[in-house]
Amino acid sequence: MMRTRPLKVALLGCGVVGSEVARIMTTHADDLAARIGAPVELAGVAVRRPSRVREGIDPALITTDATALVKRGDIDVVIEVIGGIEPARTLITTAFEHGAGVVSANKALLAEDGSALHAAAERHGRDLYYEAAVAGAIPLVRPLRESLAGDKVNRVLGIVNGTTNFILDKMDTSGAGYSEALDEATALGYAEADPTADVEGFDAAAKAAILAGIAFHTRVKIGEVHREGITEVTAADIASARRMGCTVKLLAICERAADGRSVTARVHPAMIPLSHPLASVREAYNAVFVEAEAAGQLMFYGPGAGGSPTASAVLGDLVAVCRNIIGKTTGPGESAYTRLPVSPMGDVVTRYHISLDVADKPGVLAQVATVFAEQGVSIDTVRQQSRHSSSDEIAGEQGGAGRRTGGDGEASLVVVTHRAPDAALSGTVEALRKLDTVRGVASIMRVEGE
């Protein structure tokens, strides 16, 4: 039977996502009521600028006093889409204290203080749902914390930022440089006026922290996620990846150690083989590749940002929380029973693609190979090219004397390593910088997904 008393919803924030949430709640009110078992009513909308016209929203619902709204006592669910740490954190905890469940899209807050928010929700017997915080419309949080709850997830590898994927895709398909591709992303609305959170990897790192925590049943904060952005990726890196049969993506990688005693979480650009499913993710789309012990390999794909996709995830959570209220229950809370430590980046085993500017004279290759050997890093392939010649591919660990291939005194040397601890690979690069014959380290990029 349909419950007649409506469930009252407070909306905190009415920007791109919030306005779309309000619109769908209004236009799909009958469908939502049928799915929930009770009507839902938008009881108030907290905004910073009340004078702004918000089409389809009753002006009487608009308030600038978000605290008073969540303290009303008759609010059943609070939807938080204002972002940032404060006042969002205080508003969410206040909502719990006054009897409301919470739906949030706030990745930064959840990555920084998710455990405390979960504890507050549990203490007051309320729900905290946040599907929209990780990958827009892509169902990912719920499958990880519910569908795969009986399995053992070993690795989560994904593209979780649409802005950076658009930029890198344009650099790959059109030959554009980073700045040119960023300008196009900004013009199309994929990049903010200040794109720092996206291009420097902060956005992806917050999502990686959330995913690692859910996947490995442990607590991971954003400060424990190794982070590198895409601002140093060049057209030469893209071209070099293509020669290797790879493409470049900004990846969020969360892994359980082989011995099961620790986890790692990291975000950085990497070359991945064109044969990997993530290599085909184009434009501003997101995709996450999950490797589980029993389920095997799973891939989740779709739009990772934007008003409508994110609103879809928010409303999915709203339905779940409302159903729980009617059923007088709560959904799954934080599962952090493993309490695994987060290992530093230096412990991660990976591969490097290193591009060096070197003196074009005999013996250089032998000196470079010696440095790798001293650091305990095995070389997979070497490609040496003078400024005016075609490249020569040298497979395996051939450390013989370099050959003089040009007369301008400078050459490019590209080395791809076998897998080794990241600390050893970083140490190798630092040792290479000290060689008199190495005039510069042009680029360093990890190779993943093999």
Short mmCIF file of N, CA, C and O in Angstrom, two decimals, residues 35-143:
data_model
loop_
_atom_site.label_atom_id
_atom_site.label_comp_id
_atom_site.label_asym_id
_atom_site.label_seq_id
_atom_site.Cartn_x
_atom_site.Cartn_y
_atom_site.Cartn_z
N ARG A 35 7.98 3.89 -6.90
CA ARG A 35 9.16 3.07 -6.62
C ARG A 35 9.47 3.04 -5.11
O ARG A 35 9.95 2.02 -4.60
N ILE A 36 9.21 4.13 -4.44
CA ILE A 36 9.53 4.22 -3.02
C ILE A 36 8.44 3.61 -2.15
O ILE A 36 8.71 2.96 -1.13
N GLY A 37 7.19 3.82 -2.56
CA GLY A 37 6.06 3.40 -1.74
C GLY A 37 5.49 4.55 -0.95
O GLY A 37 4.65 4.37 -0.06
N ALA A 38 5.90 5.76 -1.27
CA ALA A 38 5.41 6.98 -0.63
C ALA A 38 5.81 8.16 -1.49
O ALA A 38 6.84 8.13 -2.17
N PRO A 39 5.01 9.21 -1.48
CA PRO A 39 5.42 10.41 -2.23
C PRO A 39 6.60 11.09 -1.55
O PRO A 39 6.81 10.96 -0.34
N VAL A 40 7.41 11.78 -2.35
CA VAL A 40 8.52 12.57 -1.82
C VAL A 40 8.25 14.03 -2.13
O VAL A 40 7.81 14.37 -3.23
N GLU A 41 8.56 14.86 -1.17
CA GLU A 41 8.24 16.28 -1.30
C GLU A 41 9.50 17.10 -1.05
O GLU A 41 10.18 16.92 -0.04
N LEU A 42 9.81 18.00 -1.97
CA LEU A 42 10.93 18.91 -1.79
C LEU A 42 10.49 19.97 -0.79
O LEU A 42 9.63 20.82 -1.07
N ALA A 43 11.08 19.92 0.41
CA ALA A 43 10.60 20.77 1.51
C ALA A 43 11.41 22.05 1.66
O ALA A 43 10.98 22.96 2.39
N GLY A 44 12.57 22.13 1.06
CA GLY A 44 13.39 23.33 1.17
C GLY A 44 14.65 23.20 0.36
O GLY A 44 15.17 22.08 0.16
N VAL A 45 15.16 24.33 -0.14
CA VAL A 45 16.37 24.35 -0.96
C VAL A 45 17.29 25.44 -0.42
O VAL A 45 16.94 26.63 -0.45
N ALA A 46 18.44 25.04 0.10
CA ALA A 46 19.39 26.00 0.65
C ALA A 46 20.37 26.44 -0.44
O ALA A 46 20.99 25.60 -1.11
N VAL A 47 20.52 27.75 -0.61
CA VAL A 47 21.39 28.31 -1.65
C VAL A 47 22.18 29.47 -1.06
O VAL A 47 21.86 30.01 0.00
N ARG A 48 23.23 29.88 -1.79
CA ARG A 48 24.02 31.03 -1.37
C ARG A 48 23.46 32.34 -1.94
O ARG A 48 23.53 33.39 -1.31
N ARG A 49 22.90 32.26 -3.16
CA ARG A 49 22.40 33.47 -3.83
C ARG A 49 20.89 33.33 -4.09
O ARG A 49 20.48 32.82 -5.14
N PRO A 50 20.06 33.79 -3.17
CA PRO A 50 18.62 33.60 -3.30
C PRO A 50 17.98 34.39 -4.44
O PRO A 50 16.89 34.06 -4.90
N SER A 51 18.64 35.44 -4.90
CA SER A 51 18.05 36.28 -5.94
C SER A 51 18.09 35.63 -7.32
O SER A 51 17.38 36.06 -8.24
N ARG A 52 18.90 34.63 -7.47
CA ARG A 52 19.02 33.96 -8.77
C ARG A 52 17.73 33.22 -9.12
O ARG A 52 17.15 32.53 -8.28
N VAL A 53 17.29 33.35 -10.36
CA VAL A 53 16.06 32.68 -10.81
C VAL A 53 16.34 31.19 -11.01
O VAL A 53 17.29 30.82 -11.70
N ARG A 54 15.51 30.36 -10.38
CA ARG A 54 15.65 28.90 -10.50
C ARG A 54 14.37 28.33 -11.05
O ARG A 54 13.38 28.14 -10.32
N GLU A 55 14.40 28.06 -12.35
CA GLU A 55 13.20 27.63 -13.05
C GLU A 55 12.66 26.32 -12.49
O GLU A 55 13.41 25.37 -12.26
N GLY A 56 11.35 26.29 -12.25
CA GLY A 56 10.70 25.07 -11.79
C GLY A 56 10.72 24.87 -10.29
O GLY A 56 10.17 23.89 -9.79
N ILE A 57 11.37 25.77 -9.54
CA ILE A 57 11.43 25.65 -8.09
C ILE A 57 10.62 26.77 -7.45
O ILE A 57 10.82 27.95 -7.77
N ASP A 58 9.72 26.40 -6.59
CA ASP A 58 8.89 27.38 -5.88
C ASP A 58 9.80 28.31 -5.08
O ASP A 58 10.55 27.85 -4.21
N PRO A 59 9.76 29.63 -5.33
CA PRO A 59 10.61 30.56 -4.58
C PRO A 59 10.42 30.47 -3.07
O PRO A 59 11.35 30.80 -2.31
N ALA A 60 9.25 30.01 -2.64
CA ALA A 60 9.00 29.91 -1.20
C ALA A 60 9.87 28.84 -0.54
O ALA A 60 10.04 28.84 0.68
N LEU A 61 10.42 27.94 -1.35
CA LEU A 61 11.28 26.87 -0.80
C LEU A 61 12.72 27.32 -0.60
O LEU A 61 13.49 26.66 0.08
N ILE A 62 13.09 28.43 -1.22
CA ILE A 62 14.48 28.88 -1.20
C ILE A 62 14.83 29.51 0.14
O ILE A 62 14.08 30.33 0.68
N THR A 63 16.00 29.13 0.68
CA THR A 63 16.50 29.72 1.92
C THR A 63 18.02 29.82 1.86
O THR A 63 18.67 29.05 1.15
N THR A 64 18.54 30.77 2.60
CA THR A 64 20.00 30.86 2.73
C THR A 64 20.46 30.26 4.05
O THR A 64 21.66 30.19 4.31
N ASP A 65 19.53 29.84 4.88
CA ASP A 65 19.86 29.28 6.19
C ASP A 65 19.82 27.76 6.13
O ASP A 65 18.83 27.13 6.51
N ALA A 66 20.92 27.16 5.67
CA ALA A 66 20.97 25.70 5.54
C ALA A 66 20.89 25.02 6.89
O ALA A 66 20.28 23.94 7.01
N THR A 67 21.47 25.62 7.90
CA THR A 67 21.45 25.00 9.23
C THR A 67 20.03 24.89 9.76
O THR A 67 19.62 23.84 10.28
N ALA A 68 19.26 25.96 9.64
CA ALA A 68 17.87 25.92 10.09
C ALA A 68 17.06 24.89 9.31
O ALA A 68 16.19 24.21 9.87
N LEU A 69 17.36 24.76 8.05
CA LEU A 69 16.64 23.79 7.22
C LEU A 69 16.85 22.36 7.70
O LEU A 69 15.90 21.60 7.87
N VAL A 70 18.11 21.98 7.96
CA VAL A 70 18.38 20.60 8.38
C VAL A 70 17.97 20.35 9.83
O VAL A 70 17.84 19.20 10.25
N LYS A 71 17.75 21.43 10.60
CA LYS A 71 17.33 21.27 11.99
C LYS A 71 15.82 21.26 12.17
O LYS A 71 15.34 21.13 13.31
N ARG A 72 15.08 21.35 11.10
CA ARG A 72 13.64 21.50 11.22
C ARG A 72 12.96 20.36 11.99
O ARG A 72 11.95 20.56 12.65
N GLY A 73 13.50 19.17 11.88
CA GLY A 73 12.93 18.04 12.61
C GLY A 73 11.93 17.23 11.81
O GLY A 73 11.69 16.06 12.13
N ASP A 74 11.33 17.83 10.76
CA ASP A 74 10.39 17.08 9.92
C ASP A 74 11.03 16.63 8.61
O ASP A 74 10.36 16.05 7.75
N ILE A 75 12.33 16.89 8.45
CA ILE A 75 13.04 16.49 7.23
C ILE A 75 13.45 15.02 7.34
O ILE A 75 14.08 14.62 8.32
N ASP A 76 13.10 14.23 6.33
CA ASP A 76 13.43 12.80 6.32
C ASP A 76 14.78 12.53 5.66
O ASP A 76 15.53 11.66 6.11
N VAL A 77 15.08 13.26 4.59
CA VAL A 77 16.32 13.04 3.84
C VAL A 77 16.93 14.39 3.47
O VAL A 77 16.23 15.29 3.01
N VAL A 78 18.23 14.51 3.68
CA VAL A 78 18.98 15.68 3.25
C VAL A 78 19.87 15.28 2.07
O VAL A 78 20.63 14.31 2.17
N ILE A 79 19.76 16.01 0.97
CA ILE A 79 20.62 15.78 -0.19
C ILE A 79 21.66 16.90 -0.21
O ILE A 79 21.31 18.08 -0.32
N GLU A 80 22.93 16.55 -0.08
CA GLU A 80 24.02 17.53 -0.02
C GLU A 80 24.82 17.52 -1.30
O GLU A 80 25.47 16.54 -1.63
N VAL A 81 24.72 18.62 -2.06
CA VAL A 81 25.48 18.74 -3.31
C VAL A 81 26.19 20.09 -3.37
O VAL A 81 26.38 20.66 -4.44
N ILE A 82 26.58 20.61 -2.19
CA ILE A 82 27.29 21.89 -2.18
C ILE A 82 28.79 21.71 -2.32
O ILE A 82 29.50 22.61 -2.74
N GLY A 83 29.31 20.53 -1.94
CA GLY A 83 30.73 20.26 -2.09
C GLY A 83 31.57 20.92 -1.01
O GLY A 83 31.08 21.67 -0.16
N GLY A 84 32.88 20.60 -1.03
CA GLY A 84 33.80 21.18 -0.05
C GLY A 84 33.69 20.51 1.31
O GLY A 84 32.86 19.63 1.53
N ILE A 85 34.56 20.94 2.22
CA ILE A 85 34.61 20.33 3.55
C ILE A 85 33.60 20.98 4.50
O ILE A 85 32.77 20.32 5.11
N GLU A 86 33.68 22.28 4.64
CA GLU A 86 32.73 23.02 5.47
C GLU A 86 32.02 24.07 4.61
O GLU A 86 32.61 24.62 3.69
N PRO A 87 30.74 24.28 4.87
CA PRO A 87 29.92 23.79 5.98
C PRO A 87 29.30 22.42 5.76
O PRO A 87 28.47 21.99 6.58
N ALA A 88 29.67 21.72 4.67
CA ALA A 88 29.02 20.45 4.36
C ALA A 88 29.11 19.45 5.50
O ALA A 88 28.13 18.78 5.85
N ARG A 89 30.31 19.31 6.10
CA ARG A 89 30.49 18.34 7.17
C ARG A 89 29.56 18.62 8.35
O ARG A 89 28.87 17.71 8.85
N THR A 90 29.51 19.86 8.78
CA THR A 90 28.65 20.22 9.91
C THR A 90 27.18 20.03 9.58
O THR A 90 26.39 19.55 10.41
N LEU A 91 26.79 20.38 8.37
CA LEU A 91 25.40 20.22 7.96
C LEU A 91 24.98 18.76 7.92
O LEU A 91 23.87 18.40 8.32
N ILE A 92 25.87 17.89 7.45
CA ILE A 92 25.55 16.46 7.39
C ILE A 92 25.41 15.88 8.79
O ILE A 92 24.45 15.15 9.08
N THR A 93 26.34 16.18 9.66
CA THR A 93 26.25 15.65 11.03
C THR A 93 25.03 16.21 11.76
O THR A 93 24.38 15.51 12.54
N THR A 94 24.70 17.47 11.48
CA THR A 94 23.49 18.07 12.07
C THR A 94 22.24 17.36 11.57
O THR A 94 21.29 17.14 12.33
N ALA A 95 22.24 17.01 10.30
CA ALA A 95 21.10 16.28 9.74
C ALA A 95 20.90 14.94 10.45
O ALA A 95 19.77 14.57 10.80
N PHE A 96 21.99 14.21 10.69
CA PHE A 96 21.89 12.95 11.42
C PHE A 96 21.29 13.18 12.82
O PHE A 96 20.42 12.44 13.27
N GLU A 97 21.79 14.21 13.49
CA GLU A 97 21.35 14.50 14.86
C GLU A 97 19.87 14.82 14.93
O GLU A 97 19.22 14.59 15.95
N HIS A 98 19.32 15.33 13.82
CA HIS A 98 17.92 15.72 13.80
C HIS A 98 17.05 14.72 13.03
O HIS A 98 15.94 15.04 12.61
N GLY A 99 17.58 13.52 12.86
CA GLY A 99 16.74 12.42 12.37
C GLY A 99 16.67 12.21 10.88
O GLY A 99 15.80 11.45 10.41
N ALA A 100 17.54 12.82 10.11
CA ALA A 100 17.47 12.67 8.65
C ALA A 100 18.57 11.76 8.13
O ALA A 100 19.69 11.76 8.64
N GLY A 101 18.24 10.99 7.10
CA GLY A 101 19.25 10.28 6.35
C GLY A 101 19.90 11.24 5.36
O GLY A 101 19.33 12.31 5.07
N VAL A 102 21.06 10.89 4.85
CA VAL A 102 21.81 11.81 3.99
C VAL A 102 22.22 11.12 2.69
O VAL A 102 22.71 9.98 2.70
N VAL A 103 22.05 11.85 1.59
CA VAL A 103 22.59 11.47 0.29
C VAL A 103 23.58 12.57 -0.10
O VAL A 103 23.24 13.75 -0.09
N SER A 104 24.81 12.20 -0.42
CA SER A 104 25.84 13.19 -0.71
C SER A 104 26.57 12.86 -2.01
O SER A 104 26.72 11.68 -2.37
N ALA A 105 27.03 13.91 -2.69
CA ALA A 105 27.88 13.74 -3.86
C ALA A 105 29.27 14.32 -3.58
O ALA A 105 30.03 14.57 -4.51
N ASN A 106 29.60 14.48 -2.29
CA ASN A 106 30.78 15.23 -1.88
C ASN A 106 32.01 14.33 -1.73
O ASN A 106 32.34 13.86 -0.65
N LYS A 107 32.71 14.12 -2.83
CA LYS A 107 33.87 13.22 -2.82
C LYS A 107 35.00 13.72 -1.93
O LYS A 107 35.66 12.94 -1.25
N ALA A 108 35.23 15.05 -1.92
CA ALA A 108 36.33 15.59 -1.12
C ALA A 108 36.09 15.33 0.36
O ALA A 108 37.01 14.92 1.09
N LEU A 109 34.88 15.56 0.84
CA LEU A 109 34.56 15.36 2.25
C LEU A 109 34.61 13.88 2.62
O LEU A 109 35.16 13.51 3.66
N LEU A 110 34.06 13.04 1.78
CA LEU A 110 34.04 11.60 2.08
C LEU A 110 35.44 11.01 2.08
O LEU A 110 35.76 10.13 2.88
N ALA A 111 36.30 11.50 1.18
CA ALA A 111 37.68 11.01 1.14
C ALA A 111 38.48 11.47 2.34
O ALA A 111 39.38 10.77 2.81
N GLU A 112 38.14 12.64 2.87
CA GLU A 112 38.87 13.20 4.00
C GLU A 112 38.32 12.73 5.34
O GLU A 112 39.08 12.44 6.26
N ASP A 113 36.99 12.63 5.45
CA ASP A 113 36.39 12.40 6.76
C ASP A 113 35.25 11.38 6.71
O ASP A 113 34.33 11.42 7.53
N GLY A 114 35.31 10.46 5.76
CA GLY A 114 34.24 9.49 5.60
C GLY A 114 33.98 8.64 6.82
O GLY A 114 32.83 8.35 7.17
N SER A 115 35.05 8.24 7.50
CA SER A 115 34.89 7.37 8.68
C SER A 115 34.10 8.07 9.77
O SER A 115 33.21 7.47 10.40
N ALA A 116 34.39 9.34 10.02
CA ALA A 116 33.66 10.08 11.05
C ALA A 116 32.20 10.26 10.66
O ALA A 116 31.31 10.18 11.51
N LEU A 117 31.93 10.48 9.39
CA LEU A 117 30.55 10.63 8.93
C LEU A 117 29.79 9.31 9.07
O LEU A 117 28.62 9.30 9.49
N HIS A 118 30.44 8.21 8.70
CA HIS A 118 29.80 6.90 8.88
C HIS A 118 29.51 6.63 10.36
O HIS A 118 28.44 6.11 10.71
N ALA A 119 30.45 7.00 11.21
CA ALA A 119 30.26 6.78 12.65
C ALA A 119 29.08 7.61 13.16
O ALA A 119 28.27 7.12 13.97
N ALA A 120 28.95 8.84 12.67
CA ALA A 120 27.83 9.69 13.09
C ALA A 120 26.51 9.11 12.59
O ALA A 120 25.50 9.11 13.33
N ALA A 121 26.49 8.62 11.36
CA ALA A 121 25.27 8.02 10.82
C ALA A 121 24.86 6.80 11.64
O ALA A 121 23.68 6.63 11.98
N GLU A 122 25.83 5.97 11.98
CA GLU A 122 25.54 4.77 12.76
C GLU A 122 25.07 5.12 14.17
O GLU A 122 24.14 4.50 14.71
N ARG A 123 25.69 6.11 14.74
CA ARG A 123 25.33 6.52 16.10
C ARG A 123 23.88 6.97 16.18
O ARG A 123 23.19 6.73 17.19
N HIS A 124 23.39 7.60 15.12
CA HIS A 124 22.02 8.11 15.13
C HIS A 124 21.06 7.20 14.36
O HIS A 124 19.88 7.56 14.20
N GLY A 125 21.55 6.06 13.89
CA GLY A 125 20.68 5.12 13.19
C GLY A 125 20.17 5.65 11.87
O GLY A 125 19.01 5.40 11.51
N ARG A 126 21.03 6.35 11.12
CA ARG A 126 20.61 6.94 9.84
C ARG A 126 21.49 6.44 8.70
O ARG A 126 22.57 5.87 8.91
N ASP A 127 21.03 6.67 7.49
CA ASP A 127 21.75 6.25 6.29
C ASP A 127 22.69 7.33 5.78
O ASP A 127 22.40 8.53 5.89
N LEU A 128 23.80 6.90 5.20
CA LEU A 128 24.71 7.77 4.45
C LEU A 128 25.00 7.08 3.13
O LEU A 128 25.66 6.05 3.08
N TYR A 129 24.47 7.64 2.05
CA TYR A 129 24.67 7.08 0.71
C TYR A 129 25.40 8.11 -0.16
O TYR A 129 25.17 9.31 -0.03
N TYR A 130 26.25 7.63 -1.09
CA TYR A 130 27.08 8.58 -1.85
C TYR A 130 27.52 8.00 -3.19
O TYR A 130 28.66 8.16 -3.61
N GLU A 131 26.62 7.37 -3.90
CA GLU A 131 26.94 6.83 -5.22
C GLU A 131 27.47 7.91 -6.15
O GLU A 131 28.40 7.68 -6.94
N ALA A 132 26.91 9.11 -6.08
CA ALA A 132 27.28 10.18 -7.01
C ALA A 132 28.66 10.76 -6.74
O ALA A 132 29.16 11.56 -7.52
N ALA A 133 29.29 10.38 -5.63
CA ALA A 133 30.58 10.97 -5.28
C ALA A 133 31.74 10.41 -6.09
O ALA A 133 32.81 11.01 -6.11
N VAL A 134 31.55 9.28 -6.75
CA VAL A 134 32.70 8.61 -7.36
C VAL A 134 32.72 8.68 -8.87
O VAL A 134 33.70 9.10 -9.47
N ALA A 135 31.68 8.30 -9.55
CA ALA A 135 31.75 8.22 -11.01
C ALA A 135 30.43 8.58 -11.67
O ALA A 135 29.96 7.90 -12.58
N GLY A 136 29.82 9.66 -11.21
CA GLY A 136 28.60 10.15 -11.85
C GLY A 136 27.51 9.10 -11.89
O GLY A 136 27.13 8.53 -10.87
N ALA A 137 27.01 8.85 -13.08
CA ALA A 137 25.88 7.94 -13.25
C ALA A 137 26.27 6.47 -13.16
O ALA A 137 25.40 5.59 -13.08
N ILE A 138 27.57 6.18 -13.17
CA ILE A 138 28.00 4.78 -13.19
C ILE A 138 27.71 4.11 -11.85
O ILE A 138 28.22 4.56 -10.83
N PRO A 139 26.91 3.05 -11.81
CA PRO A 139 26.71 2.32 -10.55
C PRO A 139 28.01 1.62 -10.16
O PRO A 139 28.45 0.69 -10.83
N LEU A 140 28.66 2.10 -9.11
CA LEU A 140 29.96 1.57 -8.73
C LEU A 140 30.08 1.34 -7.23
O LEU A 140 30.52 0.29 -6.78
N VAL A 141 29.67 2.34 -6.45
CA VAL A 141 29.75 2.21 -5.00
C VAL A 141 28.88 1.06 -4.51
O VAL A 141 29.32 0.20 -3.74
N ARG A 142 27.63 1.02 -4.98
CA ARG A 142 26.73 -0.04 -4.52
C ARG A 142 27.20 -1.43 -4.94
O ARG A 142 27.19 -2.35 -4.12
N PRO A 143 27.62 -1.65 -6.19
CA PRO A 143 28.15 -2.98 -6.53
C PRO A 143 29.35 -3.38 -5.68
O PRO A 143 29.48 -4.54 -5.28
#
